[in-house]
Short mmCIF file of C-alpha atoms in Angstrom, two decimals:
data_model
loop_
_atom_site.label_atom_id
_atom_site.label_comp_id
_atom_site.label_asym_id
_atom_site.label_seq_id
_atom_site.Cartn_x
_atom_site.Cartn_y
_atom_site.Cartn_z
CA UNK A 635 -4.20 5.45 -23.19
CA UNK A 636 -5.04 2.62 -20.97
CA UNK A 637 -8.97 3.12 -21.10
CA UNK A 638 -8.73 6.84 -19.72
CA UNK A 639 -11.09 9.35 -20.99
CA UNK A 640 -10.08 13.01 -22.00
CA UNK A 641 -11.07 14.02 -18.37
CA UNK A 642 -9.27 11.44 -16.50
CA UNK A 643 -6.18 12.08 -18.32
CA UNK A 644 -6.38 16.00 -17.50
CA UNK A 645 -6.94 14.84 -13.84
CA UNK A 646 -4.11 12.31 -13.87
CA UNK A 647 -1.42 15.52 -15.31
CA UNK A 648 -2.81 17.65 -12.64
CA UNK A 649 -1.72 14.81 -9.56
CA UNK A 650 1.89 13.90 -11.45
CA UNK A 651 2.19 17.91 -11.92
CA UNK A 652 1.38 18.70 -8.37
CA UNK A 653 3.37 15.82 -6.46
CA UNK A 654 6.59 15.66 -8.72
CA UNK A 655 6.55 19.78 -9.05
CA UNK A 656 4.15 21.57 -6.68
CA UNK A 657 4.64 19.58 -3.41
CA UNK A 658 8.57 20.07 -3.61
CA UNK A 659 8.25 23.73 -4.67
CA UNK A 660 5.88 24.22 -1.48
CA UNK A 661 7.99 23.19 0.60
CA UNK A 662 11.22 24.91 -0.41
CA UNK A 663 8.57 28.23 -0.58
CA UNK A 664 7.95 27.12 3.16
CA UNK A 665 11.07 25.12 4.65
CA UNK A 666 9.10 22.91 5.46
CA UNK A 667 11.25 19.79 5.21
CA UNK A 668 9.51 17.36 7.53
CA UNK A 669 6.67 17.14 5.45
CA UNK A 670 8.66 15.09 2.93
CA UNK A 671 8.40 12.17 5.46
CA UNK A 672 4.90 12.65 5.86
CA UNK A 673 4.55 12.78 2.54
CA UNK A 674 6.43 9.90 1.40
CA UNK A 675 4.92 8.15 4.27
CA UNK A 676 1.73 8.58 2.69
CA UNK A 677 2.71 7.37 -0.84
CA UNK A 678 4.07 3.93 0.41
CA UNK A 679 1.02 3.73 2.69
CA UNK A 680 -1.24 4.28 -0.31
CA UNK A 681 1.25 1.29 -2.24
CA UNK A 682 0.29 -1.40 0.46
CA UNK A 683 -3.26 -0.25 0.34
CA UNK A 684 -3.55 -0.87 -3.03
CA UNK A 685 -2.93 -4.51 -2.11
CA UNK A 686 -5.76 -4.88 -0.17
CA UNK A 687 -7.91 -2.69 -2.44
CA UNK A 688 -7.28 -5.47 -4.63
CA UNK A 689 -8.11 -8.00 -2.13
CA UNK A 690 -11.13 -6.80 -1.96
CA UNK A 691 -12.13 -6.56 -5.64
CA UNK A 692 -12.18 -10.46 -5.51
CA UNK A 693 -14.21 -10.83 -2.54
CA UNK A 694 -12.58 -10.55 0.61
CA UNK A 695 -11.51 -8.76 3.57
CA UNK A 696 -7.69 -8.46 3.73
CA UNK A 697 -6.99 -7.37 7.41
CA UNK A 698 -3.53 -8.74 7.13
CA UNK A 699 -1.18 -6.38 4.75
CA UNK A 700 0.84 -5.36 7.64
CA UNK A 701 2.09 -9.09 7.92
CA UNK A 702 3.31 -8.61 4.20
CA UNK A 703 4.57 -5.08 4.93
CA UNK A 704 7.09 -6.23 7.70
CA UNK A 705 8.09 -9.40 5.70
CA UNK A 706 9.12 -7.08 2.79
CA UNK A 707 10.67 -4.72 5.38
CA UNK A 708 12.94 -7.64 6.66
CA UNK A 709 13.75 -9.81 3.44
CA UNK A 710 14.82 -6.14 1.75
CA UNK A 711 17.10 -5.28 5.35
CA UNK A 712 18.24 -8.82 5.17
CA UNK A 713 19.42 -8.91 1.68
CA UNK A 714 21.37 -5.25 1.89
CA UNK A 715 22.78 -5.28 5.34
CA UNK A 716 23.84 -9.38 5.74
CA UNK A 717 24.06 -10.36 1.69
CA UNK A 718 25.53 -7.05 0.42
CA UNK A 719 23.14 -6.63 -2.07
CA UNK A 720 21.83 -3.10 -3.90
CA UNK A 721 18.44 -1.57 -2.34
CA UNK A 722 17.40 -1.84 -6.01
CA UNK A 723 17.71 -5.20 -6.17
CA UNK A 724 16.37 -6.28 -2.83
CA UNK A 725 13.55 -3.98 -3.53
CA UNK A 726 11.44 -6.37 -5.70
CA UNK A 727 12.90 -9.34 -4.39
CA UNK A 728 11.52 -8.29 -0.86
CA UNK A 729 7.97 -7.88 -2.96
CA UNK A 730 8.36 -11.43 -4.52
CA UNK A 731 9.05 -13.02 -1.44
CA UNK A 732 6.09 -11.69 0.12
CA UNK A 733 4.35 -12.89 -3.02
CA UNK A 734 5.45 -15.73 -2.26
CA UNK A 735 4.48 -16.11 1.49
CA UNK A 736 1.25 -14.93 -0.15
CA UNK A 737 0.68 -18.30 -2.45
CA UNK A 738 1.83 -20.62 0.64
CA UNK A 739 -0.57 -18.89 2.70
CA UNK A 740 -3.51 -18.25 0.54
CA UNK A 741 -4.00 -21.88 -1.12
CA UNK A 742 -5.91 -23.06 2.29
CA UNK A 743 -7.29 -19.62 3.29
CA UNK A 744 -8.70 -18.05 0.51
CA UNK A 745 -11.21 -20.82 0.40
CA UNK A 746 -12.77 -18.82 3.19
CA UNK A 747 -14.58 -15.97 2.46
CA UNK A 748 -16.41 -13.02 4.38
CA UNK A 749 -15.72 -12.80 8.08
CA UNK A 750 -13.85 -16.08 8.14
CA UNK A 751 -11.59 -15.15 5.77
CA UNK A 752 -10.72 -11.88 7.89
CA UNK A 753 -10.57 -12.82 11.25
CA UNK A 754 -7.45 -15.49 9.89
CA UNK A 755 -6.13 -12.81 7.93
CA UNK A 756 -5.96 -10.37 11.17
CA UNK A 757 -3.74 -12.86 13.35
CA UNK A 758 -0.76 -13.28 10.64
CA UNK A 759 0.58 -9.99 10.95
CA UNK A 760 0.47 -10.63 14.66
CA UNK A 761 2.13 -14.47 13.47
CA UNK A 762 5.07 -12.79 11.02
CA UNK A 763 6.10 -10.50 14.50
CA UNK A 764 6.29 -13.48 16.42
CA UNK A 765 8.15 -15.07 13.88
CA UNK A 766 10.57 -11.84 13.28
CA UNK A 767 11.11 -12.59 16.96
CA UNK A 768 12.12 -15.78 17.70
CA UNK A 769 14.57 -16.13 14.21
CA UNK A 770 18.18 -15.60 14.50
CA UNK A 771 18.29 -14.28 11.14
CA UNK A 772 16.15 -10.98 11.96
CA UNK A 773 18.01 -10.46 15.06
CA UNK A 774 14.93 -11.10 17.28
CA UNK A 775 13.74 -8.09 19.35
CA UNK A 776 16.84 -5.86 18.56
CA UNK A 777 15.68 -6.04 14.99
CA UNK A 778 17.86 -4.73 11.66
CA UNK A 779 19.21 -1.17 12.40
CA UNK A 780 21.92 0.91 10.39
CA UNK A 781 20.99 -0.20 7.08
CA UNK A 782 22.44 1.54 4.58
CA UNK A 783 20.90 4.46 1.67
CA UNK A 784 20.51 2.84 -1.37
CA UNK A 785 23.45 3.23 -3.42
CA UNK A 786 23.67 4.70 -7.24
CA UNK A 787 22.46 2.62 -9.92
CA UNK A 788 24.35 2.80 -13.82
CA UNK A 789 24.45 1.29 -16.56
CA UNK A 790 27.52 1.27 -19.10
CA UNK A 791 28.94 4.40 -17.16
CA UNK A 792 25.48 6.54 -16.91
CA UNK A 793 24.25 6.84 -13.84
CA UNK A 794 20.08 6.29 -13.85
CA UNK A 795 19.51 6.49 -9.84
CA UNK A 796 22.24 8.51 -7.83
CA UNK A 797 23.61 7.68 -4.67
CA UNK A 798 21.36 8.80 -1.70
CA UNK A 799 24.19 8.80 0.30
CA UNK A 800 25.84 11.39 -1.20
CA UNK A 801 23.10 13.41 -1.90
CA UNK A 802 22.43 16.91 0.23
CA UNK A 803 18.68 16.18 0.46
CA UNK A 804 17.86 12.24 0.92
CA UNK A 805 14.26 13.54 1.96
CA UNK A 806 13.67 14.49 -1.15
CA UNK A 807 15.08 11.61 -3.19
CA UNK A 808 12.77 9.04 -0.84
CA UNK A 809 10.02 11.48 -1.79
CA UNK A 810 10.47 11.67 -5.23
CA UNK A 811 11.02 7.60 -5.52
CA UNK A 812 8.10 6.91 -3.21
CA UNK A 813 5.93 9.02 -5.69
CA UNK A 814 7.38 7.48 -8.81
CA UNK A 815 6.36 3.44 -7.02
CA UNK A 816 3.03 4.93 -6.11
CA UNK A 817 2.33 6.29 -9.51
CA UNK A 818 3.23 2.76 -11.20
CA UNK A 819 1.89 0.76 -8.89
CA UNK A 820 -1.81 2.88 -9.07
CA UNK A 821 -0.93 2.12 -12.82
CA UNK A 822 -0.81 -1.02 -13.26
CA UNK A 823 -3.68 -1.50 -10.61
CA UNK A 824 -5.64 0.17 -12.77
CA UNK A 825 -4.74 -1.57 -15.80
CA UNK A 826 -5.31 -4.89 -14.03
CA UNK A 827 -8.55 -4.29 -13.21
CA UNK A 828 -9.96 -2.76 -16.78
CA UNK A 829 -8.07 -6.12 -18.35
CA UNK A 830 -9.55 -9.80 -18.78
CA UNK A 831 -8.55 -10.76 -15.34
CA UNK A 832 -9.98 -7.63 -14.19
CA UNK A 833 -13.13 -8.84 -15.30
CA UNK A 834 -13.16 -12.05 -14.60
CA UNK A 835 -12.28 -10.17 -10.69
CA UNK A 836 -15.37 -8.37 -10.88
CA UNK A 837 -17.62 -11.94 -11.99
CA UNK A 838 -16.00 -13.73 -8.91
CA UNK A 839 -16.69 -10.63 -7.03
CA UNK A 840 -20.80 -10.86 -7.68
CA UNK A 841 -21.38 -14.61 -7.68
CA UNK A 842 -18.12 -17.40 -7.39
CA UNK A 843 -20.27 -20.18 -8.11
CA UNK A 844 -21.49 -18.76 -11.06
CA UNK A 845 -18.11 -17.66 -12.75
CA UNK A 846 -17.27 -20.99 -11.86
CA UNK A 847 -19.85 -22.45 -13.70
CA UNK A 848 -18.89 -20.81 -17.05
CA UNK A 849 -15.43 -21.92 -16.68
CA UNK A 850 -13.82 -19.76 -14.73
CA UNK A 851 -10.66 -20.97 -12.68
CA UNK A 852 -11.64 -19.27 -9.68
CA UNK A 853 -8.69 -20.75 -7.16
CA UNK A 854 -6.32 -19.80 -9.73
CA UNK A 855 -7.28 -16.10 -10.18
CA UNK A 856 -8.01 -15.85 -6.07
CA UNK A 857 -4.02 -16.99 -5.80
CA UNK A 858 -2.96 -14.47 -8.67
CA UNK A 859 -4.60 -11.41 -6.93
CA UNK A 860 -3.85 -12.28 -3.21
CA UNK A 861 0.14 -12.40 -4.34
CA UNK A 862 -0.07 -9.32 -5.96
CA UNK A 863 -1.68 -7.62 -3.22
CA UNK A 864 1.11 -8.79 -0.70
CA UNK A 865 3.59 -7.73 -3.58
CA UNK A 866 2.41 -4.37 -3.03
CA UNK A 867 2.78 -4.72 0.51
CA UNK A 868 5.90 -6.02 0.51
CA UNK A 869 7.60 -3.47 -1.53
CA UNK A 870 5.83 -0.42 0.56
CA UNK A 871 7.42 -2.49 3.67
CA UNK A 872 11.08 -2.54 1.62
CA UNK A 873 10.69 1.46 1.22
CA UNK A 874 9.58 1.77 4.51
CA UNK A 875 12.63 -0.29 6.43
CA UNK A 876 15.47 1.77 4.01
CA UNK A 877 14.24 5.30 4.65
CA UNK A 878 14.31 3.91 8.79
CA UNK A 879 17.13 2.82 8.04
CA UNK A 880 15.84 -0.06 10.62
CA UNK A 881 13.38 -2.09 10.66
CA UNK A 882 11.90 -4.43 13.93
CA UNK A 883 9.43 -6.74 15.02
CA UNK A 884 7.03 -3.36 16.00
CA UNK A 885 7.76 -1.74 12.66
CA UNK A 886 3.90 -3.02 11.60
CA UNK A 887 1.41 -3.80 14.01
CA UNK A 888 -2.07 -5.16 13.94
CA UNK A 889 -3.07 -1.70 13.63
CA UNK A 890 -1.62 -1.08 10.57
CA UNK A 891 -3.23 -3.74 8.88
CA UNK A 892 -6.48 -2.33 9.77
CA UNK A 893 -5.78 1.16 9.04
CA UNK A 894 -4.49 -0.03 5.19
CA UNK A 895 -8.32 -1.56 4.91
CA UNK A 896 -9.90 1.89 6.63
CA UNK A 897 -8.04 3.69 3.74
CA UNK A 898 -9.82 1.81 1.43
CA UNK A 899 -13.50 2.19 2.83
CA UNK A 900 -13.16 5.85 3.33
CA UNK A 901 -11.39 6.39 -0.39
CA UNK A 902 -13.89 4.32 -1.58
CA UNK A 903 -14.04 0.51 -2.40
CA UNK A 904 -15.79 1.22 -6.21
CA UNK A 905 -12.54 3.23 -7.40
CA UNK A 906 -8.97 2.41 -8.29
CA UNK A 907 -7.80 5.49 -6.90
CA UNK A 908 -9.79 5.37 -3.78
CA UNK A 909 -7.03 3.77 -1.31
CA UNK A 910 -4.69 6.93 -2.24
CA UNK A 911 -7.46 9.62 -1.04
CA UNK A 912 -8.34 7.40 2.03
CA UNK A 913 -4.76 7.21 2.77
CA UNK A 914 -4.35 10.33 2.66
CA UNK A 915 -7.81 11.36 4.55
CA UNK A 916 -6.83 9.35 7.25
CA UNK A 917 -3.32 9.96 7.82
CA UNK A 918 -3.39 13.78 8.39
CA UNK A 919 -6.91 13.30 9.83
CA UNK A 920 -5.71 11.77 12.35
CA UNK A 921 -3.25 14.45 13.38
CA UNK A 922 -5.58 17.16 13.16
CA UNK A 923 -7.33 14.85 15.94
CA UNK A 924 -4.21 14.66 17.82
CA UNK A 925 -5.07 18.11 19.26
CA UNK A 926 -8.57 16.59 21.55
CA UNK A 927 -6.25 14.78 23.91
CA UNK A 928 -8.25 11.85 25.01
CA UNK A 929 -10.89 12.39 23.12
CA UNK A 930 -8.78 11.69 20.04
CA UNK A 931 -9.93 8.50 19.42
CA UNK A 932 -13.58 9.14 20.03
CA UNK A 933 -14.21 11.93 17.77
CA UNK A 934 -12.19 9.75 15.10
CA UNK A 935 -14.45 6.79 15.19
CA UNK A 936 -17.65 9.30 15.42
CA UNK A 937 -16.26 10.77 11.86
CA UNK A 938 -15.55 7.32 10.68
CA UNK A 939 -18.68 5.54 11.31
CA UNK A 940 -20.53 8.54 9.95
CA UNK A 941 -18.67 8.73 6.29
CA UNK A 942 -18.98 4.96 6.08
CA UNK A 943 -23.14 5.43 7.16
CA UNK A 944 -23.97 8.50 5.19
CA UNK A 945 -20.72 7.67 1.98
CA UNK A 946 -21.01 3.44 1.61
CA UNK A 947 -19.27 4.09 -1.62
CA UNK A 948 -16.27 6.79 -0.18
CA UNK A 949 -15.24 9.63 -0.02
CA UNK A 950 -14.62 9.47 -4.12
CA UNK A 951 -18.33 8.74 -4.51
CA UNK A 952 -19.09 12.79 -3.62
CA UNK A 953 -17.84 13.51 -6.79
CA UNK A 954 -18.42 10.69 -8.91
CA UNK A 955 -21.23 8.77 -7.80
CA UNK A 956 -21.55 4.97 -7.62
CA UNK A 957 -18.33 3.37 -7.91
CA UNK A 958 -16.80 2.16 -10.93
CA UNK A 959 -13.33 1.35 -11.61
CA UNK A 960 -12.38 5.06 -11.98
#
């Protein structure tokens, strides 16, 4: 079943059973209820990382996913609150937008490559805020705000998604569908990558002039991966802006864009699954930190420089070793 070993398969049940069937039994054990938003918050963080995992895979720094993010974020608030449409259906027409923005942008940039490439790709989430700003159609600094749950979804009479806003728990529901997006987009990721354009990914990734040489289209496949990374980023923006229920020029920052690349470092840049650990890592790492004051931010780069000195290949690479598509 798509290339996965015995092992991997057992370890793959164990995640699905733990965050569609532990995590919610936790928390009702607990009351817990807030840690459905940190949860969720986690799994669409982990989607848009995946983006610039994949970035990455051919060769480049991606410090600009939060641009994506936020365009996703408004085309999905635009397209419910001013066109009427479903959530369902702006959902991946927010991601193919961004796609979209992603092939515009890309066909001059990603000629660039190493720090070039990265220092233009850190302004444009800094460019789409400006933009979001000065265009009438995003309301400028007041931004998008009471957008409306995503509405029930059926098909001949059967309902397949129910309405959120008539459900008791909507924490859950964004939970559950955040997980479900995670767990499909991590799936296909992986399938990408152990495919023919996977490999021909991994060739561009060692020596462009060389996969070039044997015939490989390497503009094409750089375009291909750079709009499905910013697919994934738009669609974790989309999620984001509806469980808001708002969404503004501030909803991603410059910050963001880096942290999505941090979570792929400290997960580990040699494994498919390494942006969801990093993610993860990170997120309630920080947190814990929250409790040194000022010296938050000090003992959080200490711990960062240190795992990427002493763990080049991640946090993943403690149990696996060198990094390998796993």
């Amino acid at each position: 079943m798509m290339g996965f070993s015995t092992k991997q398969l057992v370890g793959v049940g164990v995640f699905l059973v733990a965050i569609f069937v532990g995590v919610p039994l936790l928390i009702n054990m607990t009351g817990r209820w807030d840690f459905y938003f940190t949860l969720t918050s986690v799994a669409l963080l982990a989607i848009a990382s995946a983006g610039v995992w994949l970035t990455f895979y051919i060769g480049r720094i991606n410090i600009g996913q939060g641009a994506f993010a936020l365009i996703g974020a408004y085309v999905s608030a635009i397209l419910v609150v001013k066109a009427g449409w479903s959530f369902w259906i702006s959902l991946p027409a927010a991601g193919l937008f961004a796609g979209l923005v992603a092939v515009l942008i890309g066909l001059p940039i990603l000629r660039l490559r190493g720090v070039y490439f990265a220092m233009i790709t850190l302004v444009l989430t800094q460019v789409v805020t400006l933009t979001a700003l000065a265009l009438p159609v995003t309301n400028g600094a007041k931004g998008i705000s009471n957008i409306p749950l995503p509405t029930g979804v059926s098909i001949f009479g059967i309902p397949l998604i129910p309405d959120f806003g008539a459900m008791e728990n909507t924490k859950l529901a964004f939970y559950l569908t955040a997980c479900i997006l995670m767990v499909v987009t991590y799936a296909a990721l992986y399938r990408l990558v152990n495919s023919r354009l996977g490999h021909l990914c991994r060739s561009m990734q060692q020596n462009e002039e060389l996969a070039s040489s044997i015939g490989v289209n390497i503009a094409y496949i750089r375009i291909v991966i750079f709009a499905i990374s910013s697919f994934f980023g738009g669609i974790g923006g989309a999620m984001f802006g509806s469980i808001a229920q708002s969404v503004y020029p501030s909803t991603f920052v410059v910050a963001d864009s880096v942290n999505f690349m941090l979570n792929c470092f400290l997960g580990g840049l040699g494994y498919v699954f390494g942006p969801i650990l990093g993610t993860l890592v990170l997120y309630f790492g920080w947190d814990l930190l929250f409790e040194l004051g000022k010296y938050q931010m000090l003992v959080y780069s200490i711990i960062l420089i240190a795992v990427i000195r002493f763990l080049p290949n991640g946090l993943l690479s403690i149990r696996f070793g060198k990094g390998n598509n796993k």
